[in-house]
Each structure stands twice: as C-alpha cells, then as structure tokens.
Amino acid sequence: MPPNAPTSHTSSSSPDPLSPLSSPSSSNPPNPPNSPNPPSALALPASLAPPPSPAPPEPISETEAEELIHGICFKTGPPRVLGAELEWLVLDAERPWLPLAPERLTAAHEAAGALPLHSRLTVEPGGQLELSSAPADSLSACVDGLQADLTAVRGVLRAQGLVLRGLGQDPRRPYRRLLTDPRYEAMERYLDRAGPAGRAMMCASASVQVCVDAGHEEPGPLGHGRRWRLAHLLGAVLVAAFANSPAVEGPYAGWRCARQGVWEDLDTGRSLAPPLDIEPRAAWTRHALDTRVMCVRAPEGAPADTPWTVPEGLTFRDWIRTGGPRPATAADLEYHLTTLFPPVRPRGHLELRMIDAQPGDDGWLVPVAVVHALFDDPEAAETAYRVTKALADSYGPHPAPRNPLWRSAARAGLADPELRSAATACFLAAAEALPRLGASDLVRDTVAAFTERHVLAGRSPADDHADPRQQLSGKGTRP
C-alpha cells in the first residue's frame, strides 16, 4: 500500500473565513464620506471573500523522517493477501517492429482506461500499459481478476489493430518517451547524468512485479525478517528462470536478461538493495535517507506545467539538514520513496521487481504462482530459503543487482548450472505447494508446463527467441 497522505497543518493565526473583513463599532466609527480610506461598510461580505491561503506544509525533521519510514516500510501480520503488477508493450498487430505514432498510443490508452476494470490501469513513460491488481486473499482471486481485465483490454486494443506483448526490454530504437509531464521530464534529466540506461528503463522496459505481505513481526519462516532476506536470496533465481529480454547488440549483447543490466547501470544507490546484515527497518530507513533526491516538486499551487528542480548530489538526509532548495516535507519524503528502485521494495508489503514481463497470454501467472508458493507455504518457503542461501553465500555479500550471482543470472539465465539446480529445487517445491494453497488446475498445469519446458531443460524464455523481430511478434520460437 502507498504511504499515508501527510496531515495538513493550518495556522491558528489564520483569519476565520466566515468572519467579516471588518465590523464598525462604537470604538471604531465609520470613516467620513471624503476620507482617503474606503469605509469598512463597503468591504465584501464573507460569502464573497476569497478564502485565506493555506499555511505552507511544515518541514520534516530528520527524526520525523526516520520514524515515518520506519513505520510504513513493513506492515507486519499473518501473510494473507497477494497482488501483481503486469507491464506490457503495446504493439501494432501486423508490424510489431515499427514504432507506434503517439496519437495512436494515446487513443489506445484512453480506450483501455474507459473500461470498468477491477485492476488499476496506468501508463508508463514510453507508453507501456500496466495493470495492477487489487489485493487478493487467494491466488485464484488474483489470477481471475487479472485475467478478466486482460481479456477486456486485449479486446479493445484488438479493435484498433494493436496487441499486448510480454517482453522485458523493447529492442526497438530510438527510445521514445510518450509522457511529458514535469515528473517525467525531471526523471529523464536526472537519469541522463548516468548514461542511457535511464531512458531504456523508462521507455522500453516491462516487468511482472509480485507483491506479498511482509509477514509476521516474530521470527520464523513467515516472519518479516526471513521473508525480506528470502526475497533477496531468491531474486537471482527468479531473474534467471524468467529472463525474457535477450539482447543481440549494444552493452548487453548476449545477455538473457538485458533489462537487469539496465537496472544495474542506473545511478549509484537508487537500484541497489540495502545491506542484509542489518535489521530490515533500520537498513531501509538508512538507505532511503542516504539515496540522492531525484527531483524537487514544484510548489503547491504552481501551474501544472511548472518544471521540477533536479538537484545534483543531494541526498534526502542532506535536504533535511540544509533546508534547500526549499524545506523538505513529509509529502516530499513519500514521493522520494517512490523514486527508489531496488530489486525488492518494502511498501508495507514486499514488492519483488526483478522479474521480466513474460511471453504469451498466461505466461505472467507462472511467476505470480511460484512466488506465492515459495513465500506463503511454510514448507516451500523453508526449501527455497535453504537452497538459495547456500548458493548466495558462495558469491559474497555484494548488494543486488551489482552482485556476481545476479550478473550471472542476467547473462546466462538457466544455462548457469548452479542457478538451474536451485531453480529446479524451488519450482518443484512450488509445484508441491500449489495444491495446498488451493491453486486451480489452470495455474498448476501452466506452472508444470513452464517447469518442464524451461527449468528442467535449463532454458530461460529468452532462449526461445531467434531474433528481435520474432521477440516482438511472439512467433518463430526455437524448439
């Protein structure tokens, strides 16, 4: 869940908007008719007077910032709900390798946005569509809701000669940003300082993000500390198993998951995981405050197109301490947290962000089901933790994604024998857990087919693609 909105503060010295601007009295008689000062009797009545300007938001202190982050990053309790965010490339059905005109993309977004969906539909900077499910109390409810919404969206797009394609990184060039509001203008200016990876992330990437509850406050297989660590240990296995962004040229040529290379090459700190040897809340709080500020929003009441400031080298902690370019507020901190892109982001729940968008109409449900099983079934969670911890420990403590194991996962996928072995153990454990979690026959059969075709064979989805055009068309897969 997103952080709570900040509480507004109104100064007690502000005039009551229901009181008259001035009132004649015996101690303050009306001005004579020829007085240079206008008589108070001519003042506007309260009903016509403009309301007073609201008091500016109060600055946030460093202690308040730490308490806010500490209080919202992990909402603990029994794991009960599941969610997923599915990002898709929108392509021409007949010529998917050609870029779409902005007007055509916008018309498609508007048509999809007019549908009565259960999920929240949003648009990414490059025109990618994202469907975010409502929190569901079962895997079946999550899958059924997303499938119904996807069927409706695909129908509307099909009528316009368009399709949704699940691919982690769009191979078409140049990158084209569709959204032009100040937020994305500022984000682009900031990320350009580190090179082209920022535009590739904004305009050409797509993922499946799986959201699980943080877990119990107490230790144990379903405790939030164990689940936080498991998410990072399991991450490299998920990158390899679901790698679906192959590159044939450029800095990631030969990689199965070029999207992961893009995330690794963003500015230092923003896409890194915090240290895992520190208590999770303390680690995330320190990480968030010591990450550089991407942008400072325009003042309240400014025109909508007012450019946002893009500071250089200013962490949020620095901003609080120096008070510039203007005092930081709780709302600024809440926005800052949305600009952090680690592989696992704590937002009350845990948001796993390392999985590429998947091919086919139902490919996305495999990572959703597998993550659910490995986190929410105690037996499967214990197996996944044991297998992935042994593997991760052999590669050292460097934070993901700038970690040798994560790099091997992105480059080789399941062709790496150690990742293949770990993925096999995890997927088999998930398959055993799914009946216990009430998974439907469709989900179980789809996971089983993926496990046989890819995991047991040491093949990532990227290994099915012969060339970039076939990636986009979804045809011509290798046997």
GROMACS .gro file of C-alpha atoms in nm, residues 44-309:
model
  266
   44LEU     CA    1  -1.706   4.234   0.068
   45PRO     CA    2  -1.930   4.009   0.273
   46ALA     CA    3  -1.767   3.687   0.391
   47SER     CA    4  -1.958   3.477   0.139
   48LEU     CA    5  -1.786   3.662  -0.147
   49ALA     CA    6  -1.442   3.699   0.004
   50PRO     CA    7  -1.165   3.469  -0.122
   51PRO     CA    8  -1.059   3.207   0.134
   52PRO     CA    9  -0.726   3.263   0.305
   53SER     CA   10  -0.422   3.094   0.160
   54PRO     CA   11  -0.345   2.766   0.337
   55ALA     CA   12  -0.041   2.758   0.558
   56PRO     CA   13   0.262   2.604   0.387
   57PRO     CA   14   0.340   2.242   0.482
   58GLU     CA   15   0.557   2.211   0.787
   59PRO     CA   16   0.918   2.098   0.731
   60ILE     CA   17   1.002   1.746   0.838
   61SER     CA   18   1.285   1.681   1.081
   62GLU     CA   19   1.539   1.403   1.045
   63THR     CA   20   1.389   1.218   1.340
   64GLU     CA   21   1.038   1.251   1.196
   65ALA     CA   22   1.161   1.122   0.860
   66GLU     CA   23   1.321   0.819   1.021
   67GLU     CA   24   1.005   0.747   1.218
   68LEU     CA   25   0.784   0.783   0.909
   69ILE     CA   26   0.991   0.540   0.701
   70HIS     CA   27   1.033   0.302   0.992
   71GLY     CA   28   0.658   0.297   1.045
   72ILE     CA   29   0.542   0.236   0.688
   73CYS     CA   30   0.801   0.008   0.526
   74PHE     CA   31   0.696  -0.320   0.690
   75LYS     CA   32   0.333  -0.368   0.797
   76THR     CA   33   0.355  -0.698   0.982
   77GLY     CA   34   0.094  -0.964   1.044
   78PRO     CA   35  -0.010  -1.305   0.914
   79PRO     CA   36   0.053  -1.333   0.537
   80ARG     CA   37  -0.295  -1.312   0.386
   81VAL     CA   38  -0.303  -1.120   0.058
   82LEU     CA   39  -0.129  -1.127  -0.278
   83GLY     CA   40  -0.103  -0.881  -0.565
   84ALA     CA   41   0.063  -0.842  -0.904
   85GLU     CA   42   0.155  -0.558  -1.139
   86LEU     CA   43   0.179  -0.653  -1.506
   87GLU     CA   44   0.355  -0.426  -1.756
   88TRP     CA   45   0.307  -0.475  -2.130
   89LEU     CA   46   0.446  -0.335  -2.454
   90VAL     CA   47   0.169  -0.208  -2.686
   91LEU     CA   48   0.246  -0.301  -3.048
   92ASP     CA   49   0.094  -0.298  -3.396
   93ALA     CA   50  -0.057  -0.641  -3.456
   94GLU     CA   51   0.069  -0.668  -3.815
   95ARG     CA   52   0.401  -0.483  -3.794
   96PRO     CA   53   0.512  -0.503  -3.431
   97TRP     CA   54   0.870  -0.397  -3.506
   98LEU     CA   55   0.759  -0.047  -3.611
   99PRO     CA   56   0.707   0.231  -3.354
  100LEU     CA   57   0.352   0.350  -3.296
  101ALA     CA   58   0.251   0.710  -3.355
  102PRO     CA   59   0.195   0.891  -3.022
  103GLU     CA   60  -0.164   0.970  -3.120
  104ARG     CA   61  -0.239   0.603  -3.177
  105LEU     CA   62  -0.086   0.502  -2.845
  106THR     CA   63  -0.278   0.772  -2.661
  107ALA     CA   64  -0.606   0.666  -2.822
  108ALA     CA   65  -0.538   0.306  -2.713
  109HIS     CA   66  -0.468   0.416  -2.355
  110GLU     CA   67  -0.788   0.620  -2.345
  111ALA     CA   68  -0.995   0.330  -2.478
  112ALA     CA   69  -0.849   0.089  -2.223
  113GLY     CA   70  -0.887   0.344  -1.945
  114ALA     CA   71  -1.259   0.378  -2.017
  115LEU     CA   72  -1.319   0.011  -1.933
  116PRO     CA   73  -1.475  -0.085  -1.597
  117LEU     CA   74  -1.174  -0.280  -1.468
  118HIS     CA   75  -1.108  -0.437  -1.129
  119SER     CA   76  -0.736  -0.358  -1.163
  120ARG     CA   77  -0.579  -0.013  -1.173
  121LEU     CA   78  -0.462   0.076  -1.524
  122THR     CA   79  -0.171   0.318  -1.565
  123VAL     CA   80   0.065   0.423  -1.842
  124GLU     CA   81   0.444   0.408  -1.821
  125PRO     CA   82   0.660   0.687  -1.972
  126GLY     CA   83   0.719   0.504  -2.301
  127GLY     CA   84   0.354   0.411  -2.346
  128GLN     CA   85   0.369   0.069  -2.180
  129LEU     CA   86   0.043  -0.035  -2.016
  130GLU     CA   87   0.039  -0.153  -1.655
  131LEU     CA   88  -0.239  -0.342  -1.481
  132SER     CA   89  -0.212  -0.353  -1.100
  133SER     CA   90  -0.442  -0.600  -0.928
  134ALA     CA   91  -0.634  -0.522  -0.616
  135PRO     CA   92  -0.501  -0.705  -0.308
  136ALA     CA   93  -0.645  -1.057  -0.327
  137ASP     CA   94  -0.699  -1.303  -0.043
  138SER     CA   95  -0.612  -1.602  -0.263
  139LEU     CA   96  -0.409  -1.689  -0.571
  140SER     CA   97  -0.727  -1.776  -0.761
  141ALA     CA   98  -0.883  -1.437  -0.687
  142CYS     CA   99  -0.568  -1.254  -0.801
  143VAL     CA  100  -0.537  -1.457  -1.122
  144ASP     CA  101  -0.908  -1.448  -1.208
  145GLY     CA  102  -0.930  -1.071  -1.164
  146LEU     CA  103  -0.627  -1.001  -1.380
  147GLN     CA  104  -0.733  -1.247  -1.649
  148ALA     CA  105  -1.077  -1.086  -1.679
  149ASP     CA  106  -0.925  -0.738  -1.706
  150LEU     CA  107  -0.664  -0.850  -1.959
  151THR     CA  108  -0.935  -1.008  -2.174
  152ALA     CA  109  -1.125  -0.678  -2.176
  153VAL     CA  110  -0.816  -0.468  -2.253
  154ARG     CA  111  -0.699  -0.702  -2.529
  155GLY     CA  112  -1.042  -0.683  -2.690
  156VAL     CA  113  -1.038  -0.303  -2.701
  157LEU     CA  114  -0.684  -0.296  -2.840
  158ARG     CA  115  -0.756  -0.566  -3.096
  159ALA     CA  116  -1.030  -0.346  -3.241
  160GLN     CA  117  -0.760  -0.083  -3.302
  161GLY     CA  118  -0.517  -0.330  -3.461
  162LEU     CA  119  -0.296  -0.346  -3.150
  163VAL     CA  120  -0.170  -0.622  -2.921
  164LEU     CA  121  -0.009  -0.654  -2.579
  165ARG     CA  122   0.331  -0.821  -2.581
  166GLY     CA  123   0.513  -0.958  -2.275
  167LEU     CA  124   0.883  -0.880  -2.327
  168GLY     CA  125   1.124  -0.748  -2.065
  169GLN     CA  126   1.301  -0.498  -2.290
  170ASP     CA  127   1.176  -0.343  -2.614
  171PRO     CA  128   1.451  -0.388  -2.877
  172ARG     CA  129   1.323  -0.103  -3.097
  173ARG     CA  130   1.525   0.217  -3.122
  174PRO     CA  131   1.531   0.505  -3.060
  175TYR     CA  132   1.367   0.526  -2.718
  176ARG     CA  133   1.053   0.739  -2.736
  177ARG     CA  134   0.903   0.896  -2.426
  178LEU     CA  135   0.529   0.949  -2.457
  179LEU     CA  136   0.451   1.116  -2.123
  180THR     CA  137   0.566   1.477  -2.097
  181ASP     CA  138   0.450   1.598  -1.756
  182PRO     CA  139   0.712   1.761  -1.529
  183ARG     CA  140   0.765   1.445  -1.323
  184TYR     CA  141   0.900   1.252  -1.622
  185GLU     CA  142   1.087   1.549  -1.764
  186ALA     CA  143   1.274   1.575  -1.433
  187MET     CA  144   1.329   1.200  -1.407
  188GLU     CA  145   1.481   1.190  -1.755
  189ARG     CA  146   1.714   1.483  -1.682
  190TYR     CA  147   1.829   1.320  -1.360
  191LEU     CA  148   1.886   0.972  -1.505
  192ASP     CA  149   2.061   1.107  -1.816
  193ARG     CA  150   2.353   1.203  -1.590
  194ALA     CA  151   2.440   0.833  -1.552
  195GLY     CA  152   2.403   0.745  -1.922
  196PRO     CA  153   2.138   0.589  -2.150
  197ALA     CA  154   2.016   0.326  -1.903
  198GLY     CA  155   1.761   0.566  -1.755
  199ARG     CA  156   1.577   0.619  -2.081
  200ALA     CA  157   1.589   0.246  -2.153
  201MET     CA  158   1.427   0.180  -1.817
  202MET     CA  159   1.161   0.449  -1.853
  203CYS     CA  160   1.063   0.395  -2.214
  204ALA     CA  161   1.143   0.036  -2.310
  205SER     CA  162   1.119  -0.198  -2.010
  206ALA     CA  163   0.834  -0.417  -1.883
  207SER     CA  164   0.810  -0.648  -1.585
  208VAL     CA  165   0.593  -0.870  -1.371
  209GLN     CA  166   0.602  -0.740  -1.013
  210VAL     CA  167   0.468  -0.971  -0.745
  211CYS     CA  168   0.356  -0.829  -0.410
  212VAL     CA  169   0.340  -1.040  -0.094
  213ASP     CA  170   0.270  -0.948   0.266
  214ALA     CA  171   0.568  -0.853   0.480
  215GLY     CA  172   0.495  -1.136   0.725
  216HIS     CA  173   0.484  -1.179   1.100
  217GLU     CA  174   0.672  -0.949   1.336
  218GLU     CA  175   0.810  -1.258   1.509
  219PRO     CA  176   1.095  -1.466   1.362
  220GLY     CA  177   1.032  -1.788   1.170
  221PRO     CA  178   0.973  -1.900   0.809
  222LEU     CA  179   0.686  -1.650   0.772
  223GLY     CA  180   0.845  -1.371   0.977
  224HIS     CA  181   0.917  -1.040   0.803
  225GLY     CA  182   1.293  -1.064   0.861
  226ARG     CA  183   1.312  -1.407   0.697
  227ARG     CA  184   1.083  -1.307   0.410
  228TRP     CA  185   1.285  -0.989   0.346
  229ARG     CA  186   1.603  -1.195   0.325
  230LEU     CA  187   1.437  -1.469   0.118
  231ALA     CA  188   1.320  -1.214  -0.139
  232HIS     CA  189   1.681  -1.109  -0.200
  233LEU     CA  190   1.823  -1.461  -0.190
  234LEU     CA  191   1.559  -1.587  -0.432
  235GLY     CA  192   1.594  -1.286  -0.661
  236ALA     CA  193   1.879  -1.419  -0.875
  237VAL     CA  194   1.693  -1.747  -0.931
  238LEU     CA  195   1.384  -1.554  -1.044
  239VAL     CA  196   1.595  -1.336  -1.276
  240ALA     CA  197   1.741  -1.647  -1.440
  241ALA     CA  198   1.422  -1.853  -1.459
  242PHE     CA  199   1.212  -1.572  -1.608
  243ALA     CA  200   1.482  -1.396  -1.815
  244ASN     CA  201   1.293  -1.267  -2.119
  245SER     CA  202   1.484  -0.966  -2.251
  246PRO     CA  203   1.756  -1.104  -2.479
  247ALA     CA  204   1.988  -0.854  -2.646
  248VAL     CA  205   2.173  -0.909  -2.974
  249GLU     CA  206   2.364  -0.581  -2.977
  250GLY     CA  207   2.476  -0.299  -2.751
  251PRO     CA  208   2.625  -0.321  -2.400
  252TYR     CA  209   2.415  -0.625  -2.305
  253ALA     CA  210   2.463  -0.828  -2.624
  254GLY     CA  211   2.427  -1.198  -2.546
  255TRP     CA  212   2.250  -1.140  -2.214
  256ARG     CA  213   1.928  -1.331  -2.146
  257CYS     CA  214   1.803  -1.051  -1.921
  258ALA     CA  215   1.920  -0.719  -2.065
  259ARG     CA  216   1.659  -0.545  -1.852
  260GLN     CA  217   1.857  -0.643  -1.543
  261GLY     CA  218   2.166  -0.485  -1.698
  262VAL     CA  219   1.971  -0.163  -1.743
  263TRP     CA  220   1.873  -0.159  -1.375
  264GLU     CA  221   2.231  -0.229  -1.271
  265ASP     CA  222   2.354   0.068  -1.474
  266LEU     CA  223   2.122   0.327  -1.321
  267ASP     CA  224   2.279   0.580  -1.088
  268THR     CA  225   2.470   0.450  -0.788
  269GLY     CA  226   2.246   0.359  -0.497
  270ARG     CA  227   1.900   0.406  -0.645
  271SER     CA  228   1.862   0.050  -0.774
  272LEU     CA  229   2.072  -0.121  -0.503
  273ALA     CA  230   1.941  -0.339  -0.224
  274PRO     CA  231   2.027  -0.223   0.128
  275PRO     CA  232   2.261  -0.438   0.339
  276LEU     CA  233   2.100  -0.762   0.454
  277ASP     CA  234   2.309  -0.794   0.770
  278ILE     CA  235   2.121  -0.504   0.935
  279GLU     CA  236   1.771  -0.517   1.084
  280PRO     CA  237   1.534  -0.463   0.787
  281ARG     CA  238   1.356  -0.146   0.904
  282ALA     CA  239   1.681   0.021   1.009
  283ALA     CA  240   1.853  -0.081   0.685
  284TRP     CA  241   1.575   0.052   0.463
  285THR     CA  242   1.541   0.376   0.660
  286ARG     CA  243   1.912   0.449   0.630
  287HIS     CA  244   1.914   0.353   0.261
  288ALA     CA  245   1.618   0.576   0.177
  289LEU     CA  246   1.754   0.883   0.353
  290ASP     CA  247   2.104   0.840   0.210
  291THR     CA  248   1.992   0.799  -0.152
  292ARG     CA  249   2.011   1.108  -0.370
  293VAL     CA  250   1.698   1.309  -0.439
  294MET     CA  251   1.581   1.268  -0.797
  295CYS     CA  252   1.372   1.583  -0.816
  296VAL     CA  253   1.201   1.850  -0.608
  297ARG     CA  254   0.839   1.903  -0.697
  298ALA     CA  255   0.701   2.243  -0.791
  299PRO     CA  256   0.545   2.443  -0.504
  300GLU     CA  257   0.183   2.382  -0.418
  301GLY     CA  258  -0.047   2.596  -0.630
  302ALA     CA  259   0.205   2.634  -0.911
  303PRO     CA  260   0.080   2.580  -1.269
  304ALA     CA  261   0.072   2.211  -1.366
  305ASP     CA  262   0.346   2.256  -1.625
  306THR     CA  263   0.593   2.422  -1.385
  307PRO     CA  264   0.930   2.243  -1.422
  308TRP     CA  265   1.057   2.045  -1.126
  309THR     CA  266   1.402   2.114  -0.985
   0.00000   0.00000   0.00000
